Rosetta silent file (secondary structure, phi, psi, omega in degrees, C-alpha in Angstrom):
SEQUENCE: MIAYQLIGVWSHHGATFDARQARRLIASLVALFIGPGILVNWILKEISHRPRPRNTDLFGGLHPFVPAGDFSGSCISNCSFVSGESAAAGWLFCYAIFLVPNRLKLLLSPPLIAVSISAPVMRVAYGGHYVSDVVLAWLGAVVIFIGILYLFKEKETTIVKHH
SCORE:     score description
SCORE:     0.000 S_00000001
   1 L     0.000  -41.586 -179.407    0.000    0.000    0.000 S_00000001
   2 H   -66.270  -41.618  178.428    2.798    2.431    0.845 S_00000001
   3 H   -59.668  -43.125  177.520    4.595    1.699   -2.418 S_00000001
   4 H   -61.315  -43.685  179.346    1.351    2.368   -4.264 S_00000001
   5 H   -64.644  -42.964  178.980    0.850    5.597   -2.322 S_00000001
   6 H   -63.347  -42.643  177.621    4.433    6.739   -2.983 S_00000001
   7 H   -60.394  -42.681  178.074    4.115    6.018   -6.693 S_00000001
   8 H   -61.309  -43.717  179.668    0.900    8.017   -6.699 S_00000001
   9 H   -66.917  -45.588 -177.065    2.535   10.959   -4.907 S_00000001
  10 H   -72.685  -14.949  178.715    5.675   10.869   -7.051 S_00000001
  11 L   -77.966  -10.002  176.835    3.668   10.685  -10.278 S_00000001
  12 L   -94.721  148.899  179.676    2.549   14.282   -9.719 S_00000001
  13 L  -133.490  158.322  176.123    4.751   17.228  -10.581 S_00000001
  14 H    66.614 -132.819 -173.986    4.656   20.927   -9.917 S_00000001
  15 H   -66.624  -23.457 -177.906    1.605   22.261   -8.105 S_00000001
  16 H   -90.360   -5.753  178.332   -0.036   18.822   -7.737 S_00000001
  17 L   -73.903  128.582 -179.453    2.997   17.235   -6.039 S_00000001
  18 L  -102.563   87.575 -177.625    2.294   16.655   -2.325 S_00000001
  19 H   -63.222  -35.677  179.579    5.727   16.933   -0.709 S_00000001
  20 H   -62.160  -46.189  179.949    4.238   16.665    2.789 S_00000001
  21 H   -66.827  -37.979  177.497    2.591   13.320    2.014 S_00000001
  22 H   -61.140  -44.375  178.372    5.762   12.037    0.355 S_00000001
  23 H   -63.412  -39.845  179.963    7.767   12.901    3.500 S_00000001
  24 H   -65.236  -40.635  178.930    5.173   11.212    5.730 S_00000001
  25 H   -67.500  -40.860  177.598    5.270    8.024    3.651 S_00000001
  26 H   -65.894  -40.484  176.861    9.064    7.972    3.650 S_00000001
  27 H   -58.943  -39.384  179.912    9.036    8.601    7.416 S_00000001
  28 H   -65.716  -38.087  177.293    6.773    5.566    7.840 S_00000001
  29 H   -67.667  -39.580  176.416    9.191    3.383    5.892 S_00000001
  30 H   -62.260  -42.752  178.365   12.099    4.686    7.970 S_00000001
  31 H   -62.707  -40.065  177.629   10.114    3.888   11.135 S_00000001
  32 H   -63.845  -42.545 -179.666    9.414    0.363    9.870 S_00000001
  33 H   -67.021  -45.845 -176.940   13.080   -0.181    9.097 S_00000001
  34 H   -73.867  -47.842 -174.876   14.374    1.244   12.389 S_00000001
  35 H   -71.490  -84.104 -179.758   11.708   -0.089   14.794 S_00000001
  36 H   -62.257  -33.484 -177.382   10.596   -3.607   13.840 S_00000001
  37 H   -72.481  -75.270 -173.172   13.563   -4.088   11.505 S_00000001
  38 H   -74.129  -58.218 -172.835   16.768   -3.003   13.184 S_00000001
  39 H   -61.984  -47.785 -175.700   15.883   -2.488   16.848 S_00000001
  40 H   -80.071  -61.016 -170.567   13.643   -5.522   17.319 S_00000001
  41 H   -79.262  -31.810 -178.692   14.773   -8.199   14.867 S_00000001
  42 H   -92.203  -28.253 -175.323   18.449   -7.396   14.439 S_00000001
  43 H  -108.225  -70.614 -170.702   19.311   -6.194   17.940 S_00000001
  44 H   -61.108  -44.469 -178.776   16.931   -7.052   20.801 S_00000001
  45 H   -65.367  -28.028 -177.320   15.888  -10.530   19.641 S_00000001
  46 H   -88.158  -23.252 -178.665   19.513  -11.484   19.086 S_00000001
  47 H  -105.860   -9.484 -173.379   20.987  -10.150   22.350 S_00000001
  48 L   -74.873  -37.456 -179.224   18.153  -10.809   24.805 S_00000001
  49 L    61.668   20.163  178.659   18.604  -14.607   25.131 S_00000001
  50 L   -87.636  118.017  179.619   15.094  -14.842   26.622 S_00000001
  51 L   -66.501  152.229  176.360   13.461  -18.170   25.711 S_00000001
  52 L   -67.589  152.210 -178.344    9.936  -18.166   24.359 S_00000001
  53 H   -51.983  -44.872 -176.803    7.235  -19.105   26.899 S_00000001
  54 H   -65.589  -15.698  179.746    6.536  -22.473   25.254 S_00000001
  55 H   -97.988    0.789 -178.055   10.240  -23.323   25.610 S_00000001
  56 E   -97.366  160.803  179.761   10.449  -22.558   29.352 S_00000001
  57 H   -61.813  -22.956  177.970   10.008  -24.861   32.302 S_00000001
  58 H   -64.675  -27.799 -176.716    6.857  -22.940   33.273 S_00000001
  59 H  -121.374   26.161  175.118    5.116  -24.331   30.189 S_00000001
  60 L    89.028    8.407  179.356    6.781  -27.741   29.868 S_00000001
  61 L   -89.621 -175.919 -175.842    9.912  -26.634   28.003 S_00000001
  62 L   -94.170  -21.441 -174.862   13.568  -27.219   28.775 S_00000001
  63 E   -90.688  146.446  175.228   14.775  -23.655   29.459 S_00000001
  64 L   -72.633  150.684  177.108   14.390  -21.821   32.759 S_00000001
  65 L   -62.603  139.942  176.435   12.104  -18.760   32.863 S_00000001
  66 L  -127.746  125.654 -179.691   13.888  -15.423   32.344 S_00000001
  67 L   -67.913  158.774  177.426   12.154  -12.149   33.288 S_00000001
  68 L   -59.297  138.191  179.000   11.778   -9.319   30.761 S_00000001
  69 L    87.239  -12.154  176.842   14.890   -7.185   30.565 S_00000001
  70 L   -93.171  114.587 -173.995   17.167   -9.927   31.914 S_00000001
  71 L   -97.209   28.069 -177.348   19.514  -10.849   29.079 S_00000001
  72 L  -106.248   21.217 -177.360   21.048  -13.903   30.771 S_00000001
  73 L   -75.730 -176.791 -174.788   18.753  -16.561   29.313 S_00000001
  74 L  -105.710    7.542  177.612   19.624  -19.672   27.349 S_00000001
  75 L   -72.852  136.716 -177.452   18.037  -18.820   23.991 S_00000001
  76 L   -88.485  -48.795 -179.922   20.625  -18.789   21.190 S_00000001
  77 L  -152.240  162.236 -177.198   18.842  -16.863   18.409 S_00000001
  78 L    49.524   55.698 -173.715   15.416  -15.485   17.421 S_00000001
  79 L   -82.877  179.154 -171.454   14.559  -15.142   21.084 S_00000001
  80 L   -74.366  -40.993 -171.712   11.371  -13.982   22.760 S_00000001
  81 L   -91.199  120.942  -11.263   12.199  -10.435   23.861 S_00000001
  82 L   -98.808 -179.394 -175.285   10.694   -8.441   22.132 S_00000001
  83 L   -85.870  120.565  176.975    8.074   -9.521   19.571 S_00000001
  84 H   -65.718  -41.610  178.920    8.823   -8.670   15.948 S_00000001
  85 H   -63.699  -39.314 -179.996    5.239   -9.299   14.870 S_00000001
  86 H   -69.083  -36.106  176.332    3.942   -7.040   17.626 S_00000001
  87 H   -64.204  -43.284  176.769    6.349   -4.281   16.642 S_00000001
  88 H   -64.031  -35.198  178.143    5.105   -4.543   13.052 S_00000001
  89 H   -67.307  -37.809  175.195    1.533   -4.500   14.392 S_00000001
  90 H   -63.655  -40.414  175.988    2.273   -1.279   16.308 S_00000001
  91 H   -62.232  -43.326  179.794    3.641    0.200   13.090 S_00000001
  92 H   -61.360  -39.094  176.084    0.467   -0.938   11.275 S_00000001
  93 H   -57.754  -47.599  178.770   -1.658    0.796   13.913 S_00000001
  94 H   -63.186  -39.691  176.894    0.181    4.074   13.234 S_00000001
  95 H   -58.903  -45.657 -179.269   -0.221    3.584    9.513 S_00000001
  96 H   -62.020  -36.680 -177.285   -3.980    3.148   10.002 S_00000001
  97 H   -79.871  -45.786 -169.403   -4.199    6.300   12.111 S_00000001
  98 H   -99.499  -24.724 -168.683   -1.794    8.635   10.287 S_00000001
  99 H  -122.257  -12.766  175.330   -1.419    7.508    6.688 S_00000001
 100 L   -65.275  129.434 -179.559   -4.543    5.841    5.382 S_00000001
 101 L   -56.658  142.336 -176.533   -6.039    8.382    2.975 S_00000001
 102 H   -52.913  -38.585 -177.506   -9.055   10.192    4.452 S_00000001
 103 H   -67.669  -18.700 -179.796  -11.373    8.913    1.727 S_00000001
 104 H  -110.939   -3.353 -172.864  -10.506    5.304    2.738 S_00000001
 105 H   -58.444  -45.330 -178.654  -10.071    5.762    6.499 S_00000001
 106 H   -64.936  -31.496 -179.246  -13.558    4.591    7.480 S_00000001
 107 H   -82.675  -44.462 -171.664  -13.203    1.502    5.301 S_00000001
 108 H   -95.272  -34.482 -174.253   -9.571    0.500    5.965 S_00000001
 109 H   -62.886  -45.335 -179.749   -8.589    1.775    9.407 S_00000001
 110 H   -57.361  -46.757  178.626  -10.914   -0.413   11.546 S_00000001
 111 H   -67.937  -34.142  177.719   -9.693   -3.730   10.078 S_00000001
 112 H   -65.350  -40.954  177.763   -6.060   -2.568   10.170 S_00000001
 113 H   -66.029  -40.410  177.939   -6.437   -1.580   13.817 S_00000001
 114 H   -60.476  -43.286  177.793   -8.129   -4.918   14.576 S_00000001
 115 H   -65.382  -39.621 -177.805   -5.199   -6.791   13.016 S_00000001
 116 H   -67.027  -22.780  177.221   -2.700   -4.592   14.877 S_00000001
 117 H   -93.561  -39.800 -176.607   -4.319   -5.572   18.171 S_00000001
 118 H   -73.492  -31.283 -179.655   -5.148   -9.217   17.449 S_00000001
 119 H   -59.951  -48.668  176.978   -1.700  -10.163   16.089 S_00000001
 120 H   -63.811  -36.719  178.260    0.097   -9.554   19.418 S_00000001
 121 H   -61.141  -41.404  179.203   -2.705  -11.298   21.302 S_00000001
 122 H   -65.614  -35.573  178.668   -2.254  -14.344   19.077 S_00000001
 123 H   -63.094  -38.317  177.276    1.505  -14.379   19.723 S_00000001
 124 H   -70.939  -44.778 -176.911    0.805  -14.623   23.450 S_00000001
 125 H   -60.169  -34.204 -178.473   -1.991  -17.177   23.003 S_00000001
 126 L   -92.969    7.957  174.993    0.257  -19.551   21.041 S_00000001
 127 L    79.258   13.318  179.753    3.150  -19.314   23.508 S_00000001
 128 L   -80.316  -24.916 -177.265    5.455  -17.370   21.227 S_00000001
 129 L  -151.548  156.342  170.990    5.757  -14.381   23.564 S_00000001
 130 L   -83.294  162.259  178.004    5.005  -13.107   27.017 S_00000001
 131 H   -57.179  -41.234  179.738    2.607  -10.185   27.458 S_00000001
 132 H   -60.191  -37.233  179.730    5.585   -7.940   28.274 S_00000001
 133 H   -61.815  -44.247 -175.403    7.213   -8.889   24.946 S_00000001
 134 H   -78.660  -37.607 -179.960    4.217   -7.842   22.878 S_00000001
 135 H   -65.789  -47.630 -179.693    3.306   -4.725   24.861 S_00000001
 136 H   -64.045  -40.212  179.383    6.836   -3.324   24.804 S_00000001
 137 H   -66.127  -46.313 -177.932    7.277   -4.114   21.111 S_00000001
 138 H   -63.083  -50.647 -179.719    3.904   -2.655   20.106 S_00000001
 139 H   -66.222  -37.769  177.627    4.336    0.521   22.147 S_00000001
 140 H   -60.566  -42.644  178.453    7.969    0.864   21.102 S_00000001
 141 H   -64.745  -37.970  177.891    7.002    0.782   17.441 S_00000001
 142 H   -64.215  -45.435  179.792    4.310    3.406   18.055 S_00000001
 143 H   -62.733  -44.419  179.371    6.791    5.688   19.826 S_00000001
 144 H   -63.202  -45.001 -179.969    9.394    5.240   17.078 S_00000001
 145 H   -59.417  -50.998 -178.525    6.819    5.869   14.332 S_00000001
 146 H   -64.277  -40.375  178.412    5.493    9.041   15.969 S_00000001
 147 H   -62.132  -44.623 -179.897    9.017   10.234   16.770 S_00000001
 148 H   -70.009  -39.044  175.174   10.241    9.784   13.212 S_00000001
 149 H   -59.004  -41.719  177.633    7.070   11.356   11.814 S_00000001
 150 H   -64.011  -44.241  179.219    7.728   14.315   14.123 S_00000001
 151 H   -61.057  -41.204  177.907   11.365   14.563   12.996 S_00000001
 152 H   -67.296  -35.001  177.430   10.298   14.595    9.362 S_00000001
 153 H   -68.082  -42.243  177.533    7.683   17.250   10.162 S_00000001
 154 H   -60.702  -40.509  177.054   10.286   19.364   11.974 S_00000001
 155 H   -60.782  -40.955  179.487   12.535   19.071    8.927 S_00000001
 156 H   -62.699  -44.710 -178.962    9.602   20.219    6.809 S_00000001
 157 H   -70.484  -32.436  176.647    8.952   23.319    8.959 S_00000001
 158 H   -65.648  -42.673  179.366   12.670   24.145    9.009 S_00000001
 159 H   -63.666  -43.695 -178.778   12.809   24.004    5.205 S_00000001
 160 H   -64.819  -40.126 -179.125    9.711   26.208    4.883 S_00000001
 161 H   -64.318  -32.313 -177.267   11.095   28.801    7.359 S_00000001
 162 H   -81.637  -11.028 -179.039   14.326   29.132    5.373 S_00000001
 163 L  -102.681    0.000    0.000   12.542   29.836    2.103 S_00000001
C-alpha cells in the first residue's frame, strides 16, 4: 500500500505534487526499518537470550524462565524479547491512524487496527511471547513511528522557514 501511495505521490509534478505526504510516507518506511527491523529483529531478539514461553520450564519446556529485561537466558537466536510481529503491528496501527487516505479511512482503518491488536494477542496465546514482549514491542514501534514522523515534520517546517 505504501509503495502504491508513494508512486501516486511521485507521479505528480509541480503544483499537484504533495511533498508533505511524500515525507510522511518515507518517514513511515524509515520507522518500519528502524523499529521492527533493526531495533527488534536485528538487535533485541539477538541479544536478549530470553526463551519463548513455550520453551520454558513454566510451560513444559527445557529452558528456565527469564524475566523481561534480563539478558542472561539460554536462547541462542530469534529469542522472545521483544516480539517482531507485535512491533510490526504497532507500526500498522500508526499507519492506520496517520497515513490511510481520508477517503478510505472509514473503510480501511478499523480492520487494520483490529489486526494490529489481534496479532500480538495471538503471539501470546500460542506461547510465542510473554505479554511484556508484545506490549513493549507494540508501544515501542508506536513511539518510534510518531518520533520519526515528528522529525520529518520538523525538517519540513525548518525548510519552509528558510525559504
